[in-house]
Coordinates of C-alpha atoms in Angstrom, one line a residue:
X1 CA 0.0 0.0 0.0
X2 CA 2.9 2.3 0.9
X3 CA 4.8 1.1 -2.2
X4 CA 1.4 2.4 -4.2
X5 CA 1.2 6.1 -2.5
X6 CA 4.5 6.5 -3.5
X7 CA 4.4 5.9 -7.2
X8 CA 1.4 8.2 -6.5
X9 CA 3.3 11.0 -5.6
X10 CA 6.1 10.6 -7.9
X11 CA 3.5 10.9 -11.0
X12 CA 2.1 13.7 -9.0
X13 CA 5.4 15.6 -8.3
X14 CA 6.6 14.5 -12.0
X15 CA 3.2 16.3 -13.0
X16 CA 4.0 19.4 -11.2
X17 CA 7.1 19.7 -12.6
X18 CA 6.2 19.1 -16.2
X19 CA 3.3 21.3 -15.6
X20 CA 6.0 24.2 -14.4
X21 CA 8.0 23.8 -17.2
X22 CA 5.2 24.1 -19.8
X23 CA 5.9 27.2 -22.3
X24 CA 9.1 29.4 -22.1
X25 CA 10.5 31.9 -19.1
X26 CA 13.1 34.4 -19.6
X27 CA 14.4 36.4 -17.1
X28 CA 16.4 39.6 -17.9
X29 CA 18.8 41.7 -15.7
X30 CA 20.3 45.4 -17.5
X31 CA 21.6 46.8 -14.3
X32 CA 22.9 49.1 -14.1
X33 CA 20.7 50.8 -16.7
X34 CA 17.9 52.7 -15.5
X35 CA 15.0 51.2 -17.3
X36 CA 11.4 51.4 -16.1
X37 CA 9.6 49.1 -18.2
X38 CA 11.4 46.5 -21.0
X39 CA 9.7 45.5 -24.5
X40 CA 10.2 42.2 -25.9
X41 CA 8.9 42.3 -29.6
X42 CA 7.6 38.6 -30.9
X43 CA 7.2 39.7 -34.8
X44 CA 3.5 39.2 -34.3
X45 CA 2.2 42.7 -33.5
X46 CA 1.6 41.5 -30.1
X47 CA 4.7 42.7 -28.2
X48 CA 4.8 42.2 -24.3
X49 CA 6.5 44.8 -21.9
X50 CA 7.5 44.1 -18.5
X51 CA 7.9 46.1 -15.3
X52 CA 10.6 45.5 -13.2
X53 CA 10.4 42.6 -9.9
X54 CA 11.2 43.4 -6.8
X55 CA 14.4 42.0 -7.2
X56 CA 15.2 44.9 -10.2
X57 CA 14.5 41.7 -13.0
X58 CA 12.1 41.5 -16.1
X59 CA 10.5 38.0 -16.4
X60 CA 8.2 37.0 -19.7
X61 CA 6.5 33.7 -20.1
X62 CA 5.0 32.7 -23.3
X63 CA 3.3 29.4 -23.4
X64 CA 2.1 29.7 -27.1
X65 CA 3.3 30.0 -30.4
X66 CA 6.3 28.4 -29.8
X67 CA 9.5 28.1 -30.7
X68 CA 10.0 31.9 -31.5
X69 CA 12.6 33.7 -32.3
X70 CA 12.0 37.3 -29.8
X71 CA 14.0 40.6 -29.7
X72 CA 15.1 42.5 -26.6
X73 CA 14.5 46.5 -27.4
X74 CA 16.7 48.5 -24.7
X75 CA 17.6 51.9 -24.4
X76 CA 18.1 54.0 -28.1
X77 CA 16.3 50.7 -29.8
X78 CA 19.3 48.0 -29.1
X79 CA 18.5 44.9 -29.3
X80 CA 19.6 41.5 -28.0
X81 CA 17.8 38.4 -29.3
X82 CA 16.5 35.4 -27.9
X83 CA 14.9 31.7 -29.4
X84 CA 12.0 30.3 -27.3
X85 CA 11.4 27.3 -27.6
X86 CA 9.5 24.5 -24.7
X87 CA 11.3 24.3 -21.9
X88 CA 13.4 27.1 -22.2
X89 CA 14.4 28.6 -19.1
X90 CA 16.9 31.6 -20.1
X91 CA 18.3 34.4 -18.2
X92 CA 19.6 36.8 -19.7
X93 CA 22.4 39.6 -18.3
X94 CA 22.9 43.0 -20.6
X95 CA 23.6 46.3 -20.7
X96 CA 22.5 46.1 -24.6
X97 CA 25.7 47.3 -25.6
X98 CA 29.7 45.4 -25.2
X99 CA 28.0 43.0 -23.0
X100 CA 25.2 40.1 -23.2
X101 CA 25.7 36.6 -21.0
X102 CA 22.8 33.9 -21.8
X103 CA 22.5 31.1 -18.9
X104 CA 19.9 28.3 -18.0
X105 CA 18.4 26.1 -20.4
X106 CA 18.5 27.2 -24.0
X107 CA 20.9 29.9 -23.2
X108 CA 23.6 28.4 -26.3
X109 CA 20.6 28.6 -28.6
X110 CA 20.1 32.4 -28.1
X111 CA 23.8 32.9 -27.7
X112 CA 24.3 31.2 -31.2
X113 CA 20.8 33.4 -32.7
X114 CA 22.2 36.4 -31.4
X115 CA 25.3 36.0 -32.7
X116 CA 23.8 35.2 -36.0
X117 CA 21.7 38.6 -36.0
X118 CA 24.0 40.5 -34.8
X119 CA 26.8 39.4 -37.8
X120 CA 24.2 39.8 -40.7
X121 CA 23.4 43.8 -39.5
X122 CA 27.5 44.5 -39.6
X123 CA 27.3 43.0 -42.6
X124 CA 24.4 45.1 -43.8
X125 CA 26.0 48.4 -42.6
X126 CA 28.9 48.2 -44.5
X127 CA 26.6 48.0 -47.9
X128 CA 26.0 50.4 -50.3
X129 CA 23.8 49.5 -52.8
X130 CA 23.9 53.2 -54.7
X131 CA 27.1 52.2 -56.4
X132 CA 26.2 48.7 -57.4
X133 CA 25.1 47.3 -61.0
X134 CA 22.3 45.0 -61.0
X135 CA 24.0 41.7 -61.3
X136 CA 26.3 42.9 -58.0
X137 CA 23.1 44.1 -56.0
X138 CA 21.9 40.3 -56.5
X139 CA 25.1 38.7 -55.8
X140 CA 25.1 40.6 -52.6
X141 CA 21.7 39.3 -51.5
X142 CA 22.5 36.0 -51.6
X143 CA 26.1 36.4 -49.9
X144 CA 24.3 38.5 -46.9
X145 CA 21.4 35.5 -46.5
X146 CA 24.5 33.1 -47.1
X147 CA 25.5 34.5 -43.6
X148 CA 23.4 32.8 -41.2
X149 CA 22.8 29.6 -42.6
X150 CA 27.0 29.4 -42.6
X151 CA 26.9 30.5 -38.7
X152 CA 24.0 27.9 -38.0
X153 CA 25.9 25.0 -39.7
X154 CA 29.1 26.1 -37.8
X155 CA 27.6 25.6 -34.7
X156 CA 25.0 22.6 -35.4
X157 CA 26.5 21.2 -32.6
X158 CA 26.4 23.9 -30.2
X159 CA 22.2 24.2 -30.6
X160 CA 19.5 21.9 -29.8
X161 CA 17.9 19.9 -32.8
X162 CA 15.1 21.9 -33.1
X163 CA 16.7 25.3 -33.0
X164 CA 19.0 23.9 -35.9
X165 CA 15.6 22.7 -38.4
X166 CA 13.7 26.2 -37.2
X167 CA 16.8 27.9 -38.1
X168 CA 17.8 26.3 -41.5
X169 CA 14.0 26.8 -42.3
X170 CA 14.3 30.6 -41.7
X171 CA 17.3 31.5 -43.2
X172 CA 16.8 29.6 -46.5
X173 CA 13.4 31.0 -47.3
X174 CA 14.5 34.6 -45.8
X175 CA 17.2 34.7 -48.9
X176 CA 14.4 33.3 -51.2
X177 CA 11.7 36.1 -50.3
X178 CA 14.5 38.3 -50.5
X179 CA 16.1 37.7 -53.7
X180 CA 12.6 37.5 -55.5
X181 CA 11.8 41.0 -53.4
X182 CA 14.4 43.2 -52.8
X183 CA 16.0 42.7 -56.4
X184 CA 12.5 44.0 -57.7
X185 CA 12.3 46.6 -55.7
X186 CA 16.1 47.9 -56.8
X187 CA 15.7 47.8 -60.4
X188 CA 12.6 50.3 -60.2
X189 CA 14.7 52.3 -57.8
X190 CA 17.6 52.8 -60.6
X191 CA 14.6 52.9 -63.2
X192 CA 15.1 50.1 -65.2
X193 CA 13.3 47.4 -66.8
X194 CA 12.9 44.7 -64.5
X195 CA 12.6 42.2 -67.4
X196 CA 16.0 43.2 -69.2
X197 CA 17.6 43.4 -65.5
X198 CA 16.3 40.4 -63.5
X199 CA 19.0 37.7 -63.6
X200 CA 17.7 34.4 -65.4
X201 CA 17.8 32.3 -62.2
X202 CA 15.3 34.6 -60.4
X203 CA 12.9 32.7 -62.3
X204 CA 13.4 29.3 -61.5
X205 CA 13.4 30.2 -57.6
X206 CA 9.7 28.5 -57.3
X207 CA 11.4 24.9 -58.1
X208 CA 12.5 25.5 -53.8
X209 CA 9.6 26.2 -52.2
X210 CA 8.0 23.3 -50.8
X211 CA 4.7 23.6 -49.9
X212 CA 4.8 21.7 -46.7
X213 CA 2.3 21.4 -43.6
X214 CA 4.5 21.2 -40.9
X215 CA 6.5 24.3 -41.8
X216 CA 3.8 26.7 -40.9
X217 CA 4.5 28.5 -38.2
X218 CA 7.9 29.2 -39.2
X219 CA 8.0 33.6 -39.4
X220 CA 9.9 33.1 -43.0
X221 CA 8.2 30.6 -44.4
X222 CA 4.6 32.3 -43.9
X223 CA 5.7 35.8 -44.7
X224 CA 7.3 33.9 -48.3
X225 CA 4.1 31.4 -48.6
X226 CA 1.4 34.0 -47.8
X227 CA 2.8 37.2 -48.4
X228 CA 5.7 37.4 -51.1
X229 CA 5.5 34.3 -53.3
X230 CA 2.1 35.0 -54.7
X231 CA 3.5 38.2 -56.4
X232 CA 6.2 36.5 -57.3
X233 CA 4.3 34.4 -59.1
X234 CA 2.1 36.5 -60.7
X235 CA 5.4 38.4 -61.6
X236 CA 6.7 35.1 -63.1
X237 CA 3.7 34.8 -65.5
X238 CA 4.1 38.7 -66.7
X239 CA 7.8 37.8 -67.7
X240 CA 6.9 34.5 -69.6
X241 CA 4.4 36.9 -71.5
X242 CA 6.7 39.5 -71.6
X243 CA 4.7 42.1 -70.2
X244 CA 6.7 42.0 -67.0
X245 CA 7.4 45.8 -67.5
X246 CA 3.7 47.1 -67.7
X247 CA 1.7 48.7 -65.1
X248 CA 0.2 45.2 -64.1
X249 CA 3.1 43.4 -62.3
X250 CA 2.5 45.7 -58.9
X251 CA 1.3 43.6 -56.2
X252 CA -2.5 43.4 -55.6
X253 CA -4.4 41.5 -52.9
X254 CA -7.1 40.3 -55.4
X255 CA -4.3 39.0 -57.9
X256 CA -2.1 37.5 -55.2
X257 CA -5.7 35.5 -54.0
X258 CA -6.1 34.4 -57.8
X259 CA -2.1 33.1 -57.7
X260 CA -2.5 31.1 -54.4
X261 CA -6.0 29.8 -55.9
X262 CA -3.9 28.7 -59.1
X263 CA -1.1 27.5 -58.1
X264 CA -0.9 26.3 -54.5
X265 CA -1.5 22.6 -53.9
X266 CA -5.2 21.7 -51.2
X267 CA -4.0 21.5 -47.7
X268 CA -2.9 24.1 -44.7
X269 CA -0.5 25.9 -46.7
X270 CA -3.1 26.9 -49.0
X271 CA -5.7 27.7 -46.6
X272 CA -3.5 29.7 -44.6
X273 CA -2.1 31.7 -47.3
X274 CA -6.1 32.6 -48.9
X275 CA -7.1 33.1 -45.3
X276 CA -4.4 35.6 -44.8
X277 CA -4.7 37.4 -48.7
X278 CA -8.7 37.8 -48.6
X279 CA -8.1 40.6 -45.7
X280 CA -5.6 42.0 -48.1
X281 CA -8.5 42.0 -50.6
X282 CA -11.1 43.8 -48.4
X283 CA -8.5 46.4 -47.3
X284 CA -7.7 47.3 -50.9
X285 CA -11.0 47.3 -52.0
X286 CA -11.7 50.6 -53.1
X287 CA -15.7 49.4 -53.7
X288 CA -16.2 46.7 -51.1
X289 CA -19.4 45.6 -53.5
X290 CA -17.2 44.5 -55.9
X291 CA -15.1 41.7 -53.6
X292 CA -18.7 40.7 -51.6
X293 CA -19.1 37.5 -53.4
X294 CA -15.4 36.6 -53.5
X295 CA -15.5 36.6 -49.8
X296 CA -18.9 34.4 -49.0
X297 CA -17.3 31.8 -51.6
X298 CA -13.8 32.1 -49.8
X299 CA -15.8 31.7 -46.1
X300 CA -18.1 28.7 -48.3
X301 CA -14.7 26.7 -48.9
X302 CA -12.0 27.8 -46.6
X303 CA -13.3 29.1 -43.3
X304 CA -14.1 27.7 -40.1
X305 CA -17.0 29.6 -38.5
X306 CA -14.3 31.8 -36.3
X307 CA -12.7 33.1 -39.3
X308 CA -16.3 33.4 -41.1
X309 CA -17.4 35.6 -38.5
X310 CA -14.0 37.7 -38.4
X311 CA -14.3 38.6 -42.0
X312 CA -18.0 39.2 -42.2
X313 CA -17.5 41.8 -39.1
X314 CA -15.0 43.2 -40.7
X315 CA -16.7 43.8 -44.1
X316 CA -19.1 45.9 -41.8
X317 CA -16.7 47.5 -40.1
X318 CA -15.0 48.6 -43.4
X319 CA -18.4 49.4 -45.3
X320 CA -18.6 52.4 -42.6
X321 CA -15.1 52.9 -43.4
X322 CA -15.9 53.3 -47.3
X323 CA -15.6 57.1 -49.3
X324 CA -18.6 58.8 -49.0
X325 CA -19.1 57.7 -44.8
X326 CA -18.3 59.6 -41.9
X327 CA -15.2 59.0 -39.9
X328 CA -15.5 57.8 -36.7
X329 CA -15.1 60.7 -34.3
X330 CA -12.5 60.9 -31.6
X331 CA -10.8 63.3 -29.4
X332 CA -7.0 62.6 -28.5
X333 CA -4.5 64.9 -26.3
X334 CA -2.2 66.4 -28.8
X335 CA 1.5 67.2 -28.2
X336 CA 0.6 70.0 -26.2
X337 CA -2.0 68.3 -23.8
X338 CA -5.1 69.3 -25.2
X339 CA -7.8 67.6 -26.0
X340 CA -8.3 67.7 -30.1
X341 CA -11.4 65.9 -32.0
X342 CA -11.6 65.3 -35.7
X343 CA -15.1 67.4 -35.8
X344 CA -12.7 70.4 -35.0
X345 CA -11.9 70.3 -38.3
X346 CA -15.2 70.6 -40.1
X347 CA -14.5 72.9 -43.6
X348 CA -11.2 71.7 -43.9
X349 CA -9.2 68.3 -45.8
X350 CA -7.8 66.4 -43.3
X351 CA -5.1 64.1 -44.1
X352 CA -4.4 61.9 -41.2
X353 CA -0.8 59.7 -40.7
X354 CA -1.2 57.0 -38.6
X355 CA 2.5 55.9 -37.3
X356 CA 4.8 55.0 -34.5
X357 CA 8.3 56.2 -33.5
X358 CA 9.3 52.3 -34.0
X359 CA 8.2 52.3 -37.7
X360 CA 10.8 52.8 -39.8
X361 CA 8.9 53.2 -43.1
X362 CA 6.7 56.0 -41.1
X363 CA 9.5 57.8 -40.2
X364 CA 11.1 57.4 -43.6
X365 CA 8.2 59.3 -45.4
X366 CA 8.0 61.8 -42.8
X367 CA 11.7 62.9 -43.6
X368 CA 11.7 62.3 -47.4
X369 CA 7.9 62.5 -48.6
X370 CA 6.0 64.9 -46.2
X371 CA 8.5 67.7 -46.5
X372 CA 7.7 68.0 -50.2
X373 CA 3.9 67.5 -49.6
X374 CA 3.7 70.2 -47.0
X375 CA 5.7 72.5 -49.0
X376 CA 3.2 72.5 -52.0
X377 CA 0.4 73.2 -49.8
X378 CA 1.9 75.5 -47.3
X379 CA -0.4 78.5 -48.3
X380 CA -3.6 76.5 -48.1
X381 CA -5.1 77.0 -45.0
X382 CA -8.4 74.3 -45.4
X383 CA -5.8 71.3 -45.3
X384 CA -4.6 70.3 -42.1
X385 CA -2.3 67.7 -41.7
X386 CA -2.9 65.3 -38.8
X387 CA -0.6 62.7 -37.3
X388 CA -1.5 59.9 -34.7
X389 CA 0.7 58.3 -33.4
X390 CA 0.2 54.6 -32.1
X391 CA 3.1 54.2 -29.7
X392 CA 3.0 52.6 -26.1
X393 CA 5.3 54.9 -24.6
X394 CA 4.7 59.2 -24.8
X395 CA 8.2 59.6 -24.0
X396 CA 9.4 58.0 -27.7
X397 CA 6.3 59.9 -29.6
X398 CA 7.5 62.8 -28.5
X399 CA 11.5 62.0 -29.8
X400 CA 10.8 60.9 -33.0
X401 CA 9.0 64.0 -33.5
X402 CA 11.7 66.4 -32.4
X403 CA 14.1 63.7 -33.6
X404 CA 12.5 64.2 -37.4
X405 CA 11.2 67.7 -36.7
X406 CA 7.7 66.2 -38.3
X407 CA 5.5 69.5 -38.8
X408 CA 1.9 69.2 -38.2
X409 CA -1.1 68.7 -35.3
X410 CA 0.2 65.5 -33.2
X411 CA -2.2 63.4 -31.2
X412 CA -1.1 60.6 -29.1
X413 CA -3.4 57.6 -29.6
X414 CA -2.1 55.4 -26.8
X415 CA -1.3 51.4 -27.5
X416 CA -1.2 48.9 -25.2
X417 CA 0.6 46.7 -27.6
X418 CA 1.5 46.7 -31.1
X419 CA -1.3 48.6 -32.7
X420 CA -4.0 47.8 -30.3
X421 CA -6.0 51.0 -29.7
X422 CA -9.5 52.4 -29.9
X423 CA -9.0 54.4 -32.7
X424 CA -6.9 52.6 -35.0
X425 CA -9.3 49.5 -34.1
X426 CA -12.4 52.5 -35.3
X427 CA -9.9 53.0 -39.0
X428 CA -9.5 49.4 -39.1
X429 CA -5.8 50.2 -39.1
X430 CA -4.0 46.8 -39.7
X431 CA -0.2 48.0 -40.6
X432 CA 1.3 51.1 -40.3
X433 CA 1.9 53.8 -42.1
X434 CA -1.5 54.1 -43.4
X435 CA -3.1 57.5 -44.5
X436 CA -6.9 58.5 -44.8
X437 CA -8.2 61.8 -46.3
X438 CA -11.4 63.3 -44.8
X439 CA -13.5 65.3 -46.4
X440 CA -14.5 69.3 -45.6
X441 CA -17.8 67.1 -44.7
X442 CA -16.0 64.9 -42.4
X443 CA -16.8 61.8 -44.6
X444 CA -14.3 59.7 -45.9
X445 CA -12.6 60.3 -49.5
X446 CA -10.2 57.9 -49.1
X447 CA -9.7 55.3 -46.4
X448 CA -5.9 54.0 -47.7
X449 CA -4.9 56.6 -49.0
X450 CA -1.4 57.0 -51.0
X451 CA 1.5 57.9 -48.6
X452 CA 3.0 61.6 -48.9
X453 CA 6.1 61.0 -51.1
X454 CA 3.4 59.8 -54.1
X455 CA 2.9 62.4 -56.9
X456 CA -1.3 61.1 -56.6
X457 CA -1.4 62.3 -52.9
X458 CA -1.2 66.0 -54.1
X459 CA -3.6 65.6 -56.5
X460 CA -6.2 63.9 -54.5
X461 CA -6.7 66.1 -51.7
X462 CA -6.7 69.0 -54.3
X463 CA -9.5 67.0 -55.8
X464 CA -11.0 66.7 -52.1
X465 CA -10.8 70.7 -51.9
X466 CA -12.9 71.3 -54.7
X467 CA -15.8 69.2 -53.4
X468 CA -18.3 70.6 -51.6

């Protein structure tokens, strides 16, 4: 009997401590650094910050969506990096700068990942693309994604098994997506056909994607499979026609959902990468009427009811959202602590930035693009130029916009993570930057609107001054 209550407890105890170890824990000292609150950032939009313990420590624990790869953002946005995966149990000691020690379990996973990271930006900042031709531009993409998959195999037996596979995964369809990407987006930089410039292998890059199951989940592989690859594709089928060079091969929601339909194989990949593109297609949709009957037969042969019920909620919420409604009202403290509501600006064209101070894109058009736009309009007194920002923290909004001197009305529009707040939930704001024009009416003229370094943007709140 006694022999029986003690295997008892030993599958009890046992269960305790599997039960404790469920999920990942990291614990992060950066004394001597004075820092109140410490963000990790997961690559999901759904970033967690932690206060400091009693003991002056940060401590995360993510029990889902693991393994992940996570970043560290101290003081100045450093960062250290960090894979998750079960079990882990990492502590962390940094002062984000000469000095980052990883102990407990998985610490020589993260030590090796944040080497890894850390070699691919020096390599990256030494780069200037400006005074390459085409063919070196391309040969440098693939010797900077070469980089990591080197370091990995280096230290294959320095990491666990399942760091190694996630790893390999991520770094070989990282320099896929970015060699049927970034080479695009070069050779319209320099202005030059894409389908005289494009080296001959970029189009025999779909013979290496697998369309596997079990690598979803993997941050490269779903950005390539349900992001990238579909215009790729579409891109691949302009060159092959040789109209690569026309006004047709820019990426579009509606003819990335047509690829994935055409090309992609039935199973999880598929549904994943259509479930992720037809919210794509109702954000783009200038006339929401139009993509109605594309999105009941998506939710007839791809949805579960939880994702029926997300898109038919959103369709509403974006009908509201469509040109010719009114724009949800709010009121926001602006930069100088008072309180600010759109209706203030009845009679006038509003043209409204949503951004953050970690968004680099955002703060790229607000040095480059809004300068110019502001300056064409700078005697026009009925256009107001609004910017809300979506950051977590007041202290960086109000940086960035001394930091970028960024001229305009700024309202603060608080998150508690990632993008998560009233009003960018009441824009259906997804991804920033995104830009909306109100009316003089306070209705909508255009709910994604063209960002201020277009030529278009100009022209269409002209066009939105002349209506009545």
């Amino acid at each position: 009997m006694k022999k029986n209550i003690l295997i008892l407890l030993l599958f009890v105890w046992a269960g305790v401590v599997f039960g404790q170890q469920k999920g990942a824990t990291v614990t992060v000292d950066v004394s001597p650094l004075k820092v109140d609150s410490l963000r990790l950032f997961k690559y999901d939009n759904d970033d967690i910050y932690a206060k400091q313990d009693k003991d002056g420590k940060f401590r995360y624990n993510l029990t889902n969506g693991l393994p992940k790869e996570v970043i560290l953002i101290g003081p100045d946005n450093k960062m250290v990096y960090a894979f998750l995966e079960e079990g882990t149990q990492l502590s962390i000691k940094t002062d984000f700068n000469q000095q980052t020690i990883y102990s407990g379990k998985g610490a020589d996973n993260s030590e090796v990942f944040n080497r890894i990271m850390n070699t691919v930006e020096e390599a990256k900042a030494k780069i200037d693309a400006s005074k390459m031709n085409t063919k070196e531009f391309f040969d440098m993409l693939n010797n900077i994604n070469q980089i990591p998959i080197d370091l990995l195999n280096e230290n294959k037996q320095k990491v666990t098994s399942s760091f190694y596979n996630y790893g390999l995964t991520t770094y070989n369809y990282q320099k896929l997506k970015d060699y049927m990407w970034y080479g695009y987006y070069y050779i319209l930089g320099v202005k030059k056909k894409f389908a005289d410039e494009s080296p001959s292998d970029l189009w025999e890059l779909d013979k290496q994607v697998k369309y596997d199951d079990q690598l979803l989940g993997n941050r490269s592989y779903d950005a390539l499979l349900q992001y990238f690859y579909p215009a790729y594709l579409r891109r691949k089928e302009l060159f092959l026609q040789g109209k690569l060079d026309s006004p047709h091969e820019l990426q579009d929601a509606l003819n990335d959902y047509r690829m994935i339909l055409k090309y992609y194989p039935e199973g999880k990949v598929k549904t994943a990468a259509l479930n992720t593109t037809i919210i794509s297609v109702l954000d783009q949709a200038k006339d929401l009427k139009t993509v109605k009957s594309l999105m009941e037969e998506h939710i007839a042969k791809y949805s579960d009811a939880s994702n029926a019920k997300m898109l038919r909620e959103k369709y509403n919420v974006m009908d509201k959202l469509s040109s010719g409604k009114m724009a949800p009202d709010f009121t926001l403290k602006s930069l100088e602590g008072k309180d600010v509501s759109l209706k203030n600006f009845i009679g006038k064209v509003v043209y409204i930035d949503f951004w953050a101070s970690w968004c680099g894109p955002c703060r790229g058009e607000m040095k480059s693009g809004a300068p110019k736009l502001h300056a064409k309009l700078k005697d026009n007194k009925d256009v107001v130029f609004l910017y809300i920002s979506l950051d977590s923290k007041a202290d960086a909004w109000k940086k960035a916009i001394a930091e970028d001197k960024i001229e305009g009305i700024h309202l603060l529009s608080q998150a508690t993570s990632g993008m998560d707040t009233p009003v960018a939930k009441a824009f259906n704001i997804s991804g920033i930057p995104r830009y909306v024009i109100i009316g003089r009416d306070g209705k909508i003229v255009d709910n994604d609107a063209p960002r201020p370094s277009q030529d278009i943007t100009y022209d269409k709140i002209i066009d939105a001054l002349k209506s009545e």
